[in-house]
Amino acid sequence: QVQVVESGGGVVQPGGSVRLSCAASGFIFNKHGIHWVRQAPGKGLEWVAFIRYDGINKYYADSVRGRFTISRDNSNNTLFLQMNSLRTEDTAVYYCAKNRETYYDSSPFDIWGQGTMVTVSS
Amino acid sequence: EIVLTQSPATLSLSPGERATLSCRASQSVSDYLAWYQQKPGQAPRLLIYDASNRATGIPARVSGSGSGTDFTLTISSLEPEDFAVYYCQQRRNWPLTFGGGTKVEI
């Protein structure tokens, strides 16, 4: 079935780094843009970053631009989020979410993973 | 950045009642608005896209309407599984943004 599965979360100190992964299956990965969305404990959803199907276009939320880098490996159907200079306010569950439509940058998110928790704490 | 304001923050209803949720955008998003449902401990699920189109597997009791800056999600007769938090999201402009959510509680 169509699914995405995140991994790589954990506890990291402020100023530290972590790399999240999102493994995709059940759909043609290199035809869909993919996003990272996060949710702080007890809070709402916040869009974090997007990468186009071919990896050329990337967009970031102001809150993470310059610290986070989104990338993808289409040969292995995997999405990444490199998170540097982490702050306590980056503590959240991080979801990857697939675009519903092929090739479009902007599209509804039709498949979400279960998320991976990142806790930034000393 | 387009700000989405959802109201009310909490909606207290009983099974069988009608739920009407509102989402207002700070500027026009045309019909590029989606609704998601999230239950505790679960990932969000797409309900409605492009303001009024039901996603795959979403029952007919769930409907969306609106365009421009004012949107509504309606659940015509609440089932027990409908009690959850609902978010609207715009894809008209980057950065993509979500509303703050409406909790539908029993």
mmCIF file of C-alpha atoms in Angstrom, chain B residues 1-99:
data_model
loop_
_atom_site.group_PDB
_atom_site.id
_atom_site.type_symbol
_atom_site.label_atom_id
_atom_site.label_comp_id
_atom_site.label_asym_id
_atom_site.label_seq_id
_atom_site.Cartn_x
_atom_site.Cartn_y
_atom_site.Cartn_z
ATOM 1 C CA GLU B 1 2.285 34.954 4.826
ATOM 2 C CA ILE B 2 -1.384 34.006 4.627
ATOM 3 C CA VAL B 3 -2.914 33.614 8.072
ATOM 4 C CA LEU B 4 -5.792 31.168 8.494
ATOM 5 C CA THR B 5 -8.140 31.722 11.424
ATOM 6 C CA GLN B 6 -10.385 28.845 12.461
ATOM 7 C CA SER B 7 -13.484 29.183 14.570
ATOM 8 C CA PRO B 8 -14.670 28.150 16.987
ATOM 9 C CA ALA B 9 -11.652 26.757 18.813
ATOM 10 C CA THR B 10 -13.861 24.078 20.373
ATOM 11 C CA LEU B 11 -17.232 22.769 19.269
ATOM 12 C CA SER B 12 -19.204 20.702 21.776
ATOM 13 C CA LEU B 13 -21.838 18.572 20.093
ATOM 14 C CA SER B 14 -23.600 15.218 20.363
ATOM 15 C CA PRO B 15 -23.616 12.315 17.894
ATOM 16 C CA GLY B 16 -26.181 12.928 15.193
ATOM 17 C CA GLU B 17 -25.838 16.707 15.344
ATOM 18 C CA ARG B 18 -24.546 18.915 12.546
ATOM 19 C CA ALA B 19 -21.052 20.401 12.827
ATOM 20 C CA THR B 20 -20.129 23.622 11.053
ATOM 21 C CA LEU B 21 -16.481 24.687 11.172
ATOM 22 C CA SER B 22 -15.143 27.946 9.776
ATOM 23 C CA CYS B 23 -11.799 28.932 8.272
ATOM 24 C CA ARG B 24 -11.038 32.518 7.272
ATOM 25 C CA ALA B 25 -7.969 33.559 5.279
ATOM 26 C CA SER B 26 -6.172 36.893 5.648
ATOM 27 C CA GLN B 27 -6.181 37.228 1.840
ATOM 28 C CA SER B 28 -7.738 35.309 -1.013
ATOM 29 C CA VAL B 29 -6.580 31.726 -1.468
ATOM 30 C CA SER B 30 -8.986 31.143 -4.386
ATOM 31 C CA ASP B 31 -10.163 27.559 -3.818
ATOM 32 C CA TYR B 32 -6.748 26.234 -2.795
ATOM 33 C CA LEU B 33 -7.897 25.168 0.630
ATOM 34 C CA ALA B 34 -7.819 21.728 2.258
ATOM 35 C CA TRP B 35 -9.234 20.270 5.452
ATOM 36 C CA TYR B 36 -7.555 17.606 7.568
ATOM 37 C CA GLN B 37 -8.780 15.538 10.506
ATOM 38 C CA GLN B 38 -6.451 14.495 13.314
ATOM 39 C CA LYS B 39 -7.218 12.104 16.150
ATOM 40 C CA PRO B 40 -5.043 11.803 19.273
ATOM 41 C CA GLY B 41 -1.780 10.013 18.606
ATOM 42 C CA GLN B 42 -2.455 9.793 14.875
ATOM 43 C CA ALA B 43 -1.248 11.567 11.776
ATOM 44 C CA PRO B 44 -3.564 14.029 10.047
ATOM 45 C CA ARG B 45 -5.827 12.695 7.313
ATOM 46 C CA LEU B 46 -6.919 14.584 4.213
ATOM 47 C CA LEU B 47 -10.693 15.102 4.129
ATOM 48 C CA ILE B 48 -11.353 17.861 1.592
ATOM 49 C CA TYR B 49 -9.132 19.446 -1.054
ATOM 50 C CA ASP B 50 -9.618 22.452 -3.286
ATOM 51 C CA ALA B 51 -12.362 23.700 -0.966
ATOM 52 C CA SER B 52 -15.075 21.202 -1.865
ATOM 53 C CA ASN B 53 -13.635 17.926 -3.187
ATOM 54 C CA ARG B 54 -13.806 14.910 -0.907
ATOM 55 C CA ALA B 55 -10.639 12.856 -0.683
ATOM 56 C CA THR B 56 -10.669 9.138 -1.343
ATOM 57 C CA GLY B 57 -12.747 7.209 1.170
ATOM 58 C CA ILE B 58 -14.283 10.229 2.871
ATOM 59 C CA PRO B 59 -18.021 9.771 3.505
ATOM 60 C CA ALA B 60 -20.663 11.969 1.949
ATOM 61 C CA ARG B 61 -21.674 13.417 5.329
ATOM 62 C CA VAL B 62 -18.449 15.462 5.165
ATOM 63 C CA SER B 63 -18.548 18.455 2.827
ATOM 64 C CA GLY B 64 -16.612 21.634 2.172
ATOM 65 C CA SER B 65 -17.604 24.951 0.690
ATOM 66 C CA GLY B 66 -16.329 28.460 0.116
ATOM 67 C CA SER B 67 -13.833 30.379 -1.957
ATOM 68 C CA GLY B 68 -11.649 33.425 -1.631
ATOM 69 C CA THR B 69 -11.322 34.079 2.090
ATOM 70 C CA ASP B 70 -14.221 32.245 3.760
ATOM 71 C CA PHE B 71 -14.553 28.486 3.961
ATOM 72 C CA THR B 72 -16.733 26.007 5.792
ATOM 73 C CA LEU B 73 -16.392 22.340 6.675
ATOM 74 C CA THR B 74 -19.714 20.685 7.432
ATOM 75 C CA ILE B 75 -20.358 17.281 8.941
ATOM 76 C CA SER B 76 -24.081 16.726 8.461
ATOM 77 C CA SER B 77 -24.605 14.141 11.205
ATOM 78 C CA LEU B 78 -21.772 13.429 13.592
ATOM 79 C CA GLU B 79 -20.641 9.851 14.038
ATOM 80 C CA PRO B 80 -18.546 8.799 17.062
ATOM 81 C CA GLU B 81 -15.427 8.630 14.872
ATOM 82 C CA ASP B 82 -15.821 12.275 13.838
ATOM 83 C CA PHE B 83 -14.827 13.650 17.244
ATOM 84 C CA ALA B 84 -11.341 14.957 16.534
ATOM 85 C CA VAL B 85 -9.371 18.095 15.695
ATOM 86 C CA TYR B 86 -9.797 19.655 12.260
ATOM 87 C CA TYR B 87 -7.288 21.867 10.461
ATOM 88 C CA CYS B 88 -7.597 23.953 7.342
ATOM 89 C CA GLN B 89 -4.552 24.563 5.123
ATOM 90 C CA GLN B 90 -3.895 26.844 2.163
ATOM 91 C CA ARG B 91 -1.664 26.116 -0.807
ATOM 92 C CA ARG B 92 -2.204 29.387 -2.684
ATOM 93 C CA ASN B 93 1.091 30.955 -1.580
ATOM 94 C CA TRP B 94 4.370 29.902 -0.016
ATOM 95 C CA PRO B 95 4.856 29.429 2.847
ATOM 96 C CA LEU B 96 2.019 26.961 3.108
ATOM 97 C CA THR B 97 0.059 27.607 6.273
ATOM 98 C CA PHE B 98 -2.401 25.835 8.557
ATOM 99 C CA GLY B 99 -5.132 27.209 10.728
#
